Coordinates of C-alpha atoms in Angstrom, one line a residue:
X143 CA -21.5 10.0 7.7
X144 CA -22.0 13.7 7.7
X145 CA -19.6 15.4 9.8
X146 CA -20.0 17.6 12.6
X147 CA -20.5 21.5 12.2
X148 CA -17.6 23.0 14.4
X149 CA -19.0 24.9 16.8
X150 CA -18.8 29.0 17.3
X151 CA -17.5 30.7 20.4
X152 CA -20.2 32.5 22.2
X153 CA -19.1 36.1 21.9
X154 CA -18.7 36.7 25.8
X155 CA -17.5 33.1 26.6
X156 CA -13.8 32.9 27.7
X157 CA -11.4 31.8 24.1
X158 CA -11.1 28.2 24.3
X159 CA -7.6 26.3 23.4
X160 CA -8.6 22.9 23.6
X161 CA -11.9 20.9 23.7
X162 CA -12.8 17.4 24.2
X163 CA -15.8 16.5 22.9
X164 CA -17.4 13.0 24.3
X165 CA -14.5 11.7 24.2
X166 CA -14.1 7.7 24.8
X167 CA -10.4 5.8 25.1
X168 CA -9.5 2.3 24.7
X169 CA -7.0 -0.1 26.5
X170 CA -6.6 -3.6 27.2
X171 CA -10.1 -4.0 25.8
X172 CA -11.6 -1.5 28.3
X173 CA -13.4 1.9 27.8
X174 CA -11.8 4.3 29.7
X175 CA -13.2 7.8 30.3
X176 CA -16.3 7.4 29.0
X177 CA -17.8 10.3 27.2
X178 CA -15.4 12.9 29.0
X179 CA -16.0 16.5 27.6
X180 CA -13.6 18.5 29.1
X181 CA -12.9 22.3 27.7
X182 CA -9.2 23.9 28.5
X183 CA -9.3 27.7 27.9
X184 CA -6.7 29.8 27.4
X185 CA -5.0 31.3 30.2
X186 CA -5.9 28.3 32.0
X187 CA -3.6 26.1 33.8
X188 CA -5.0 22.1 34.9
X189 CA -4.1 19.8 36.7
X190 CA -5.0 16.1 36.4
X191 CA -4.7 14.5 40.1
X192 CA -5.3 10.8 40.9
X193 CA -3.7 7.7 42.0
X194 CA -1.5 5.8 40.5
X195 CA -2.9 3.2 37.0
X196 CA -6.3 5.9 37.5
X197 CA -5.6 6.9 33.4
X198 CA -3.7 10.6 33.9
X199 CA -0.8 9.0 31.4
X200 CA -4.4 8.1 28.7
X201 CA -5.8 11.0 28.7
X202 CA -2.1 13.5 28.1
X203 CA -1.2 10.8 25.1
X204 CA -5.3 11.7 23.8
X205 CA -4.7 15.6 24.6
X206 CA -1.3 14.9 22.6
X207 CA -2.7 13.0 19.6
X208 CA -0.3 9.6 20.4
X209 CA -3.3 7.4 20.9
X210 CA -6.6 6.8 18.9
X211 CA -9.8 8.0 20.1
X212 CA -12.7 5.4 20.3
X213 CA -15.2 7.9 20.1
X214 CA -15.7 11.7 20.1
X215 CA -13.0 14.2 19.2
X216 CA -10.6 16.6 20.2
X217 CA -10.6 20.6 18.9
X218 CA -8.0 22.7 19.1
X219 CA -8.2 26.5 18.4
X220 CA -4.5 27.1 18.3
X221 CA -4.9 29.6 15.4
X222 CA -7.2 31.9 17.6
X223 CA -10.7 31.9 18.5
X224 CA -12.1 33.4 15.5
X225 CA -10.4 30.7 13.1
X226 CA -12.4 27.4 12.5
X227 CA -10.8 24.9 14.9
X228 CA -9.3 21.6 13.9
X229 CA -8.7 17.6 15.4
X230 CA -5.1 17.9 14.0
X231 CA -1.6 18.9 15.9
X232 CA 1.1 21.0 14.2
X233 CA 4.7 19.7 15.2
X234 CA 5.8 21.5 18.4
X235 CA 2.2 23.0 19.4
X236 CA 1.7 20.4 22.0
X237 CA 4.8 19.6 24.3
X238 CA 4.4 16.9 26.4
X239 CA 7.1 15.9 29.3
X240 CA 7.1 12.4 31.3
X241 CA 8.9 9.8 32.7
X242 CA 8.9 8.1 29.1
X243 CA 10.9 11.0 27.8
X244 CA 13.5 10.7 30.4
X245 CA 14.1 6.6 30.0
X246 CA 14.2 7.5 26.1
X247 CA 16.9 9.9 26.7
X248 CA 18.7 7.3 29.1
X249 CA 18.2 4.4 26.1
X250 CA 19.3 6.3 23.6
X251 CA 22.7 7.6 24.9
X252 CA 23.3 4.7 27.4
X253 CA 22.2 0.9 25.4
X254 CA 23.1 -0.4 29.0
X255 CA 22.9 1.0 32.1
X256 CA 26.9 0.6 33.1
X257 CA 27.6 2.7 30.1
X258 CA 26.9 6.0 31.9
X259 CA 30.1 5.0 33.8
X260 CA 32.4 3.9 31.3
X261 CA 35.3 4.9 29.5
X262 CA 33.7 6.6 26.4
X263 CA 32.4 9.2 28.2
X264 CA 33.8 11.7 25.8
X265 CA 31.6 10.4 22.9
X266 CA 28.4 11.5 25.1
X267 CA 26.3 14.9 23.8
X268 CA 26.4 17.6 26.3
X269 CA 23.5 19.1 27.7
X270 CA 23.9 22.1 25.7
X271 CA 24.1 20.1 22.3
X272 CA 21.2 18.3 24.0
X273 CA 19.7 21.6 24.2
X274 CA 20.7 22.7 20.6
X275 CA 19.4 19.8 18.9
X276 CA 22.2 18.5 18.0
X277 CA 23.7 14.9 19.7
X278 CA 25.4 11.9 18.7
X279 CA 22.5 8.9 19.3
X280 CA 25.9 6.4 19.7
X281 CA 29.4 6.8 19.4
X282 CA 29.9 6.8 15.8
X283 CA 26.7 8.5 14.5
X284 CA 25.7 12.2 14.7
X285 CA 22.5 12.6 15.6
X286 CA 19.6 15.8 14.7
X287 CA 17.6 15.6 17.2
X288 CA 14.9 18.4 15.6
X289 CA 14.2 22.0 16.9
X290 CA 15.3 23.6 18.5
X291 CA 17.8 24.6 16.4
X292 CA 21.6 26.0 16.6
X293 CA 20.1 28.9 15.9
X294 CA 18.2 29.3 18.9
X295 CA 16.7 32.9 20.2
X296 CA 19.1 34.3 22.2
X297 CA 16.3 36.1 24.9
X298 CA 14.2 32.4 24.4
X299 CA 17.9 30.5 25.5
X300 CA 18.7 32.8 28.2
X301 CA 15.0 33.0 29.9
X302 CA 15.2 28.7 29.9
X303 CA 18.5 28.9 31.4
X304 CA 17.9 31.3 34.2
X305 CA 13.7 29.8 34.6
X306 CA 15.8 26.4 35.7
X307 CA 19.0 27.3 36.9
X308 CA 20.6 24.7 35.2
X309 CA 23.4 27.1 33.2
X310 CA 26.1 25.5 35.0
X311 CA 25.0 21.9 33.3
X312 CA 25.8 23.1 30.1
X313 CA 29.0 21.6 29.5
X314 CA 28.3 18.4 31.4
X315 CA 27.6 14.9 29.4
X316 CA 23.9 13.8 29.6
X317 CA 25.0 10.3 30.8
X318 CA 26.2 12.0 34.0
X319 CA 23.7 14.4 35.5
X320 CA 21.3 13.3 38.1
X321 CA 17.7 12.1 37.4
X322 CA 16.5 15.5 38.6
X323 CA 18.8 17.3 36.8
X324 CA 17.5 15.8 34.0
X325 CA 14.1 16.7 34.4
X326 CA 14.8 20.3 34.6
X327 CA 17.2 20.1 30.9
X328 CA 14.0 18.2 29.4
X329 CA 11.3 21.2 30.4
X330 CA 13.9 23.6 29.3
X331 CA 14.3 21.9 26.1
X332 CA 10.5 21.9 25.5
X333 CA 10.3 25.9 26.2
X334 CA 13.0 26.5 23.5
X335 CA 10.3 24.5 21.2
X336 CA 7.6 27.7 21.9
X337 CA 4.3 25.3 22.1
X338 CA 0.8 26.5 22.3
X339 CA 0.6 23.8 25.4
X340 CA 3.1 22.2 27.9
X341 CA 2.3 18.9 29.3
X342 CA 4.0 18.1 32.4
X343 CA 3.8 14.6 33.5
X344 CA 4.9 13.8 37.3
X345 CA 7.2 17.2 36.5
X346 CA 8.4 17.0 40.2
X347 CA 9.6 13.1 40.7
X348 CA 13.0 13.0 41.1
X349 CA 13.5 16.4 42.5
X350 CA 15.3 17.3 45.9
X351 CA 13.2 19.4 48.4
X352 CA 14.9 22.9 47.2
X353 CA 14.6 21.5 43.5
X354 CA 10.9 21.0 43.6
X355 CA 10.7 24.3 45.6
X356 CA 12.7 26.3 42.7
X357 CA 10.4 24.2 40.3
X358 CA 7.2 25.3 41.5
X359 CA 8.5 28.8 41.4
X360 CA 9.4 28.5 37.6
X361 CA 6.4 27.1 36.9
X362 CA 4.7 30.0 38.5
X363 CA 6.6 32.6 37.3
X364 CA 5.9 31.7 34.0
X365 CA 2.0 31.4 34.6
X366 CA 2.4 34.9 35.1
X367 CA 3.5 35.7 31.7
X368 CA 0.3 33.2 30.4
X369 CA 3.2 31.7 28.1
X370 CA 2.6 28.6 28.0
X371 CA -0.2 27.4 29.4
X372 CA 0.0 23.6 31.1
X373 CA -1.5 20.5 31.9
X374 CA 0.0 18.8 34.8
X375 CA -0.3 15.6 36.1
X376 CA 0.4 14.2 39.6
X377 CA -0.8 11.2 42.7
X378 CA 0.1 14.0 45.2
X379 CA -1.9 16.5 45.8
X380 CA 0.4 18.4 47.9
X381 CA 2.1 19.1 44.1
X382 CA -0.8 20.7 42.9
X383 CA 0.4 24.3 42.1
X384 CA -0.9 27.7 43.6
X385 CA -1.1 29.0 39.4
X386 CA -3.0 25.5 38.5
X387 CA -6.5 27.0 38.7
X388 CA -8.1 24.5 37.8
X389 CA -8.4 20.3 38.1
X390 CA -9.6 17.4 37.0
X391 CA -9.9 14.4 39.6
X392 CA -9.8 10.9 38.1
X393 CA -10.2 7.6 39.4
X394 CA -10.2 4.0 37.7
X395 CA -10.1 6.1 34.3
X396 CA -12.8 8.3 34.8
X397 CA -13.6 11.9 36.4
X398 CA -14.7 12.2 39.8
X399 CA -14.4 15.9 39.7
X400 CA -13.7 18.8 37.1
X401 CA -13.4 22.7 38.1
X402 CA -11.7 25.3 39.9
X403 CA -9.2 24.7 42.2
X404 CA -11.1 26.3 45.3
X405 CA -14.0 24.5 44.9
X406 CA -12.5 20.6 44.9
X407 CA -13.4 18.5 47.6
X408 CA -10.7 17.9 50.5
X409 CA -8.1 15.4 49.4
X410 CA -9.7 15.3 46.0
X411 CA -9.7 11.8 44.2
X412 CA -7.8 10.2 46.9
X413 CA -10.6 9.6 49.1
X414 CA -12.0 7.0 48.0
X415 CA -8.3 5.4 47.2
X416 CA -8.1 2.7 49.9
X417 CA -5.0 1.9 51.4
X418 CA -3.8 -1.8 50.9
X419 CA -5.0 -4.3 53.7
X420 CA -2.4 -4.7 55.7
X421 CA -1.2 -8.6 55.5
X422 CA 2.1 -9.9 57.2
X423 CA 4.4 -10.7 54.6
X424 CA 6.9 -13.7 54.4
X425 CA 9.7 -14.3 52.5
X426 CA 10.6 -17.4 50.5
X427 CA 12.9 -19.5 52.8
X428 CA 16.4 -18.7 51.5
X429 CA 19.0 -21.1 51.2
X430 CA 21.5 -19.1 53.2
X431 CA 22.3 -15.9 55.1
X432 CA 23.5 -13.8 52.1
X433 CA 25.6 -11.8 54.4
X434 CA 27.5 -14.3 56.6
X435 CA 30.7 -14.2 57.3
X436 CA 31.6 -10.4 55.8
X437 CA 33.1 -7.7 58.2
X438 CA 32.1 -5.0 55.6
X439 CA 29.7 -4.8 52.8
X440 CA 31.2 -1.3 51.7
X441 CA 34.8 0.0 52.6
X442 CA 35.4 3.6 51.2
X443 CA 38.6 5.5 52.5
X444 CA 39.0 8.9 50.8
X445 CA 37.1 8.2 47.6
X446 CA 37.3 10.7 45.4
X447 CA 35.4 10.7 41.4
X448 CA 35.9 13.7 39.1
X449 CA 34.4 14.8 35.6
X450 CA 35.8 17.3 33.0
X451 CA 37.5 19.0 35.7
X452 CA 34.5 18.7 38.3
X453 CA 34.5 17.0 41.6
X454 CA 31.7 14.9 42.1
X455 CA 32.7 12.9 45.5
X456 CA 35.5 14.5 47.3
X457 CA 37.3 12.5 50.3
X458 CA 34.6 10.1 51.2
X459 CA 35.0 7.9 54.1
X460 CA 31.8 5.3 54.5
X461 CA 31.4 1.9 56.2
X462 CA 28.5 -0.1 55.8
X463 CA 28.2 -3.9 58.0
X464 CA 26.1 -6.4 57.3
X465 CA 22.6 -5.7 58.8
X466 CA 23.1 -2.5 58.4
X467 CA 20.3 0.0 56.6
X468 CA 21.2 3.3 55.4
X469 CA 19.6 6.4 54.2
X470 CA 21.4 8.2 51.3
X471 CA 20.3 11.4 51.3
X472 CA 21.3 14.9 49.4
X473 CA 20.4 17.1 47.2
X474 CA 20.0 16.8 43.5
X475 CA 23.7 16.3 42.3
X476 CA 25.0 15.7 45.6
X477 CA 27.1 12.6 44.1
X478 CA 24.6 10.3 45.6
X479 CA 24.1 8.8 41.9
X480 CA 27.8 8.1 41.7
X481 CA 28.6 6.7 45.0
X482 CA 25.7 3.9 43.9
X483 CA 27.7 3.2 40.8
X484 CA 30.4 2.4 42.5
X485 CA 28.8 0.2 44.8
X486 CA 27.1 -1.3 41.8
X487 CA 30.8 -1.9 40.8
X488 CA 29.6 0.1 37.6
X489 CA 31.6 2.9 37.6
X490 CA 35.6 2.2 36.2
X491 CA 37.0 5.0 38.6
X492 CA 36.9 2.5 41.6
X493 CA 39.7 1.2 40.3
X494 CA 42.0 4.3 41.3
X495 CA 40.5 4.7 44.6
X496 CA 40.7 2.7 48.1
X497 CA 37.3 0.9 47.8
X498 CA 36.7 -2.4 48.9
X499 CA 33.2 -4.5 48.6
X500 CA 32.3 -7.9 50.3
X501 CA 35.5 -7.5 52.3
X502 CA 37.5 -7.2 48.6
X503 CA 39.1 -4.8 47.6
X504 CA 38.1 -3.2 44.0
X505 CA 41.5 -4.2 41.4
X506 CA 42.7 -7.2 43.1
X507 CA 41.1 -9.7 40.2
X508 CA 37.5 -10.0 41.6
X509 CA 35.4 -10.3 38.6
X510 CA 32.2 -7.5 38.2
X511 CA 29.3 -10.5 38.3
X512 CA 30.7 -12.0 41.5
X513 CA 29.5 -8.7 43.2
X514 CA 26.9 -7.9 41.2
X515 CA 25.1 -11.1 42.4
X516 CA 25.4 -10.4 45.5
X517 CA 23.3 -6.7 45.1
X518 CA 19.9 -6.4 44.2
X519 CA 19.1 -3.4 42.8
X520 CA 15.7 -1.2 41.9
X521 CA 16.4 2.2 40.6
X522 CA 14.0 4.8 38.2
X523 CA 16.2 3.3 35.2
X524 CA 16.1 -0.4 35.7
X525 CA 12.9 -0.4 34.6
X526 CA 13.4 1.2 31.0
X527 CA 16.1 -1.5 29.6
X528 CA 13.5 -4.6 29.2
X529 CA 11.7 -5.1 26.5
X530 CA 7.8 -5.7 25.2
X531 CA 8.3 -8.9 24.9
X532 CA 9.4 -9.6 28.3
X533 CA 7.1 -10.6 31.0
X534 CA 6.4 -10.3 34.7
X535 CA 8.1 -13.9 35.4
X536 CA 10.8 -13.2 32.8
X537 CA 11.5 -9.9 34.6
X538 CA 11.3 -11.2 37.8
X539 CA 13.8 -15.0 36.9
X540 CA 16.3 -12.5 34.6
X541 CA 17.2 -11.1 38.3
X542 CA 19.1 -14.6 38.7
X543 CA 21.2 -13.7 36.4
X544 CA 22.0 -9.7 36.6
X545 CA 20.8 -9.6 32.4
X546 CA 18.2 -7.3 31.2
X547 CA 15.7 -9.8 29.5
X548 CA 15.8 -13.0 30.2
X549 CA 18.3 -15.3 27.8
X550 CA 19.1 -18.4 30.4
X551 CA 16.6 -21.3 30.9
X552 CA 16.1 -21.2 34.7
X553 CA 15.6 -24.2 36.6
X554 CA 12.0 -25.5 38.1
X555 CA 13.7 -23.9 41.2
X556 CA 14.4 -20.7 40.3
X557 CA 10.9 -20.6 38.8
X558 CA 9.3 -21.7 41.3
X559 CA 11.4 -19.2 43.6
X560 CA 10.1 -16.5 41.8
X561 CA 6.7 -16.9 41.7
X562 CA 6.6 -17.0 45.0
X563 CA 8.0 -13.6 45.1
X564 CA 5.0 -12.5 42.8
X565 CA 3.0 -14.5 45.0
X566 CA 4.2 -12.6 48.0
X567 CA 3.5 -9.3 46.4
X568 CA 0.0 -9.9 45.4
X569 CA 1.6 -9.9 41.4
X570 CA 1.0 -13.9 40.3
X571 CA -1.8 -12.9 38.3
X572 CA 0.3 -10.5 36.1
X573 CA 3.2 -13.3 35.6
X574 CA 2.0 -13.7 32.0
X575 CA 1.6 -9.8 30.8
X576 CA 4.0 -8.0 29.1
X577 CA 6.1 -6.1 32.2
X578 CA 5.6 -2.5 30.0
X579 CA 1.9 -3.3 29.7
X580 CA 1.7 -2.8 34.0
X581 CA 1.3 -0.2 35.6
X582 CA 3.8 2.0 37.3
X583 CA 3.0 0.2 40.7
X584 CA 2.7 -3.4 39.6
X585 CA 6.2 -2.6 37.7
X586 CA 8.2 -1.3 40.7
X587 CA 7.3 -4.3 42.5
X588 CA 8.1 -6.7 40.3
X589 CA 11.6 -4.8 40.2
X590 CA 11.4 -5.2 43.5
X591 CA 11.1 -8.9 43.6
X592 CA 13.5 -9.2 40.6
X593 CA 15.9 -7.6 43.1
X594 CA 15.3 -9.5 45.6
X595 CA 14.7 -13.1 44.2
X596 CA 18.6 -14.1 44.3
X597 CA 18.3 -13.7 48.3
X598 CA 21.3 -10.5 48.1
X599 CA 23.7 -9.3 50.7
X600 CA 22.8 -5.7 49.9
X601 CA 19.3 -4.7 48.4
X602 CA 20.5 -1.1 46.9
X603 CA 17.1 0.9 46.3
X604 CA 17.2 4.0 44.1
X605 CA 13.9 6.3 44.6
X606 CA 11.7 2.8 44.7
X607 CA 8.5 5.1 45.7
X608 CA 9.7 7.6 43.0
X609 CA 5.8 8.3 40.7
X610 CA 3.5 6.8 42.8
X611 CA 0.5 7.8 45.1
X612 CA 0.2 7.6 49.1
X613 CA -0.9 4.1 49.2
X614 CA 1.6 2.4 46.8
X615 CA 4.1 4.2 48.4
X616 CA 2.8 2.8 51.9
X617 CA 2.8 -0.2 50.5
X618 CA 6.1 -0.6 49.5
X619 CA 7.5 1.0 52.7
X620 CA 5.3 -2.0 54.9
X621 CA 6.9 -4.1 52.0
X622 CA 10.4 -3.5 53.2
X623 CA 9.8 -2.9 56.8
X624 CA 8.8 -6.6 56.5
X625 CA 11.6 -7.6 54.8
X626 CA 13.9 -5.8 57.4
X627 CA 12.2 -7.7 60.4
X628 CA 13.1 -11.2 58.2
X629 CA 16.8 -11.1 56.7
X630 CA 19.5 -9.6 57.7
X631 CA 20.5 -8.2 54.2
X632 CA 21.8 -4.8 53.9
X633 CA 20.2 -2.2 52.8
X634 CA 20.8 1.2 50.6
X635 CA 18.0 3.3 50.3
X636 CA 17.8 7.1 48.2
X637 CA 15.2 9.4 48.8
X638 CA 14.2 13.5 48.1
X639 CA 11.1 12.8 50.2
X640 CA 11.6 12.3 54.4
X641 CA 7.9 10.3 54.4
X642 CA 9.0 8.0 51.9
X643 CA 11.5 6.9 54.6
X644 CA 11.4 3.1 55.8
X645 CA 11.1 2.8 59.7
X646 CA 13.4 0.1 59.7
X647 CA 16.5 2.8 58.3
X648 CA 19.4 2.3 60.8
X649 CA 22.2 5.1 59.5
X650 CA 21.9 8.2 57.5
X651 CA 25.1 9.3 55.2
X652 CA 24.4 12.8 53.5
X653 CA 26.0 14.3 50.8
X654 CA 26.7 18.0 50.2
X655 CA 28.3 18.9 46.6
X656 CA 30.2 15.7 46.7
X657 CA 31.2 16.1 50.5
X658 CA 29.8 13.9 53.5
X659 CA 28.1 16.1 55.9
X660 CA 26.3 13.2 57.9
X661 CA 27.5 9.8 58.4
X662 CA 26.3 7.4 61.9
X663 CA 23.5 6.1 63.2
X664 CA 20.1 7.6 62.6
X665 CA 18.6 10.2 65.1

C-alpha cells in the first residue's frame, strides 16, 4: 500500500503538536471512536470530559502509543512545525499520569497491602529517591527506576517542589504517604522528565478540598509558562480547569462535542448520562446480626502512631458502637489513612497503644483473621492486588476468606451467597469477565459486594466514590443508604468530597495534622 503524504502546515494556521487522523480503536471486539480526527495545537490545553466506562482512559493510551490503532494514525510534530511529522514517540515526550500509575507504585513497593504497615519500613525508597530515580523495587534489590536522574536540574527540582508543595515529603517512605500525597509526588516526578505533553488522568481524585484547590493553581500557573501543555481527563465537570481551553465530550466511546471551552453545551456530555432507575434494594438474608452482643466496635484511648520522628496521630480518643456510622474526614495527611490501618488491625503499632476492637483489646492473643472477618473493607487499593485471571465471582467469593485471589473452594452456599450480591447490584452478567477487564464502576461494586458478602460487623469504606461520575456516585450512595435502613453493621466511611456523603452518616470524627478536632454526632 502506498503510504500517505504527511501533510504541510498552512503558513497562517496555528503549529500543530499532535493530530489524529480518522482514527478507529478496538476493545472487547467493539469499535470505539470511530473515525475521530482530533488536532491538539500547541499552546493548547484539553480536556476530555465524560462519564465513567465512556472511553477517556482509550483514547490517552492511543494519544500515548500503549494501544494499537485499528485504523488511521496519529502525527506528532514534536520536532517543530517545519520538520516532517512522525506516528512514533521518543521516550519521555509523552507523560501520561493515572490511577494505573499510582496502584503500580503501591504493587511494586507494597506485594500486600498490610506491608505499608509493617516492620520493614526502613527498606522502603523515599519520596526523594522516588523522585531521583533511584528505589529499591523489594527489600533486597536496588532498583533504577529511569530519568530522571541523580543528576537532576537544580532550577527543574526546585520549581517541582515548590509547583506542589510537597518539599516536606521528601524524606518520608512512599509506603506511608496518603493517596493524595501521592498523586502530587507522581505529577512532580513527570515534570522532572521535561515532556513535550502531560497527560493527566482523573489528576484531582484523592485530593482534599485545599489539595485540589492548590492543584488547580499549579496546573494554572504553569499554563502560563505554555510548558507543558496537557491533556486532562475527568467525569466532573466542575474539574474542568479555567487554563483548559479547550474540550472534547465523549460518550459510549465516541465524541459528542469537540472545541473551545466557551462554546460547550451546559453540562457537556453528562446530559444525556441518565441516572440509574431507582429500585429498592434487599440484602441476602444473613445468618446473624454481625454486631450482636459487642459494647464497642473500636476503643481508642490516647493513640498515638509516629514515623522517622513524625507524629502522625497524636492522643486520639474515639468510640465507635455497633450501629453506629461515621464520617472520617480531614485533609490530605491528616492520619485518617493510619487510623484505618489500625482498625484494619494492619498496622504493628497497635500493639503499643490502648486500642481495643470487637470489645478485645489489641496484644492479648486475638489472632489478626478473627478481626479481619468481621470488617469488610473497599479502599482505592483493594482493587489493584487481584489478578487477570481472577473474575467478578472469584473477586466477589475470595471476600469469604480476607485473600486476594481466590485459593479456597467455596461451598454451593457461599456461591450462591454471592451471586446474589452481584445479583443485587445489577453485576450477575459480569460474574464470568475478568474483574480488570470492568470498568471502574462495575469494579467498585463488586469490591463492594466482596466487602460485604461475609455479612461484617464494620463495613470500613475508603473513598468508595473515588473516579467516578455523578450517577455512579449516586448510585452507590442509594446503594449504602439501603444497606443502612437493612443491617445494623457499622459503618466507616472517608471522603474529600461533602456530596459524596451517605444520608444515612450518624457521627463525624475529623482529623487535623494527626489531632481530633471533631468527634460526636453529626450536625
Amino acid at each position: 500500500m502506498k503510504p500517505r503524504p504527511m501533510p504541510s502546515k498552512p503558513d497562517n494556521s496555528p503549529a500543530p503538536l499532535a493530530v489524529f487522523e480518522d482514527v478507529s480503536l478496538q476493545a472487547n471486539g467493539k469499535i470505539l471512536f470511530n473515525g475521530l480526527n482530533w488536532p491538539l495545537e500547541a499552546g493548547q490545553n484539553w480536556t476530555v470530559f465524560g462519564p465513567s466506562g465512556s472511553g477517556k482512559s482509550f483514547l490517552a493510551k492511543a494519544l500515548f502509543r500503549s494501544i494499537p490503532l485499528v485504523r488511521g494514525r496519529i502525527l506528532f510534530y514534536f520536532d517543530g512545525p517545519e520538520a516532517k511529522p512522525r506516528t512514533f514517540l521518543k521516550p519521555n515526550e509523552i507523560v501520561r499520569i493515572s490511577q494505573d500509575d499510582q496502584k503500580s507504585l503501591m504493587r511494586r513497593y507494597a506485594s500486600y497491602h498490610q506491608a505499608r504497615w509493617q516492620s520493614f519500613e526502613q527498606d522502603a525508597p523515599t519520596v526523594e529517591d522516588y523522585l531521583k530515580g533511584k528505589a529499591r523495587a523489594n527489600r533486597f534489590q536496588m532498583r533504577e527506576t529511569g530519568e530522571p536522574a541523580g543528576d537532576i536540574n537544580r532550577d527543574a527540582w526546585e520549581q517541582a517542589l515548590a509547583l506542589f508543595k510537597i518539599e516536606y515529603l521528601l524524606p518520608r517512605r512512599l509506603i506511608h504517604i496518603s493517596n493524595g500525597e501521592a498523586r502530587k509526588v507522581l505529577i512532580a516526578r513527570a515534570l522532572l522528565k521535561k515532556p513535550r505533553l502531560l497527560i493527566l488522568d482523573d489528576p484531582f481524585t484523592g485530593l482534599d478540598a485545599a489539595s485540589r484547590d492548590a492543584l488547580a493553581q499549579a496546573l494554572n500557573d504553569m499554563a502560563q509558562t505554555g510548558t507543558p501543555p496537557f491533556v486532562m481527563l475527568t467525569s466532573r465537570e466542575d474539574e474542568i480547569l479555567d487554563c483548559s481551553g479547550h474540550v472534547l465530550c465523549v460518550e459510549d466511546s465516541r465524541v459528542v462535542f469537540q472545541g473551545p471551552k466557551e462554546t460547550m453545551p451546559v453540562a457537556g456530555a453528562a446530559l444525556s448520562a441518565a441516572p440509574f432507575p431507582k429500585t429498592e434494594f434487599r440484602l441476602p438474608a444473613p445468618d446473624t446480626n454481625p454486631a450482636e452482643g459487642f459494647k464497642t466496635l473500636v476503643d481508642m484511648k490516647k493513640v498515638s502512631i509516629s514515623y522517622g520522628g513524625d507524629v502522625v496521630l497524636d492522643q486520639v480518643d474515639w468510640v465507635m458502637k455497633p450501629g453506629e456510622r461515621w464520617a472520617l474526614l480531614g485533609h490530605n495527611g491528616a492520619g485518617k489513612s493510619t487510623l484505618l490501618s489500625l482498625v484494619l488491625a494492619d498496622n504493628p503499632q497497635a500493639y503499643a497503644n490502648d486500642i481495643s476492637l470487637f470489645d478485645v483489646k489489641r496484644g492479648s492473643g486475638e489472632s489478626i483473621w478473627e478481626i479481619k472477618r468481621r470488617i469488610g473493607c473497599v479502599s482505592p487499593e483493594s482493587q489493584i492486588y487481584h489478578g487477570p485471571d481472577v473474575t467478578c465471582l472469584q473477586a466477589v467469593c475470595s471476600g469469604f476468606f480476607d485473600t486476594v485471589g481466590l485459593y479456597h473452594a467455596c461451598s454451593p452456599e457461599q456461591e450462591q451467597n454471592a451471586r446474589e450480591w452481584l445479583a443485587g447490584f445489577d453485576l450477575e452478567h459480569l460474574a464470568d469477565r475478568s474483574f480488570l477487564a470492568l470498568s471502574t464502576g462495575e469494579r467498585r461494586l463488586t469490591l463492594l459486594a466482596r466487602a460485604l458478602v461475609k455479612n461484617p460487623a464494620l463495613l470500613a469504606l475508603d473513598e468508595p466514590c473515588q473516579g467516578l461520575d455523578a450517577r455512579h456516585r449516586a448510585r452507590i450512595i442509594d446503594i449504602l443508604d439501603g444497606l443502612c435502613t437493612q443491617t445494623s453493621m457499622g459503618m466507616i466511611f472517608i471522603s474529600h468530597h461533602v456530596d459524596e456523603t451517605p444520608r444515612s452518616i450518624t457521627h463525624v470524627l475529623r482529623l487535623e495534622k494527626g489531632r481530633v478536632v471533631e468527634c460526636g454526632r453529626r450536625p
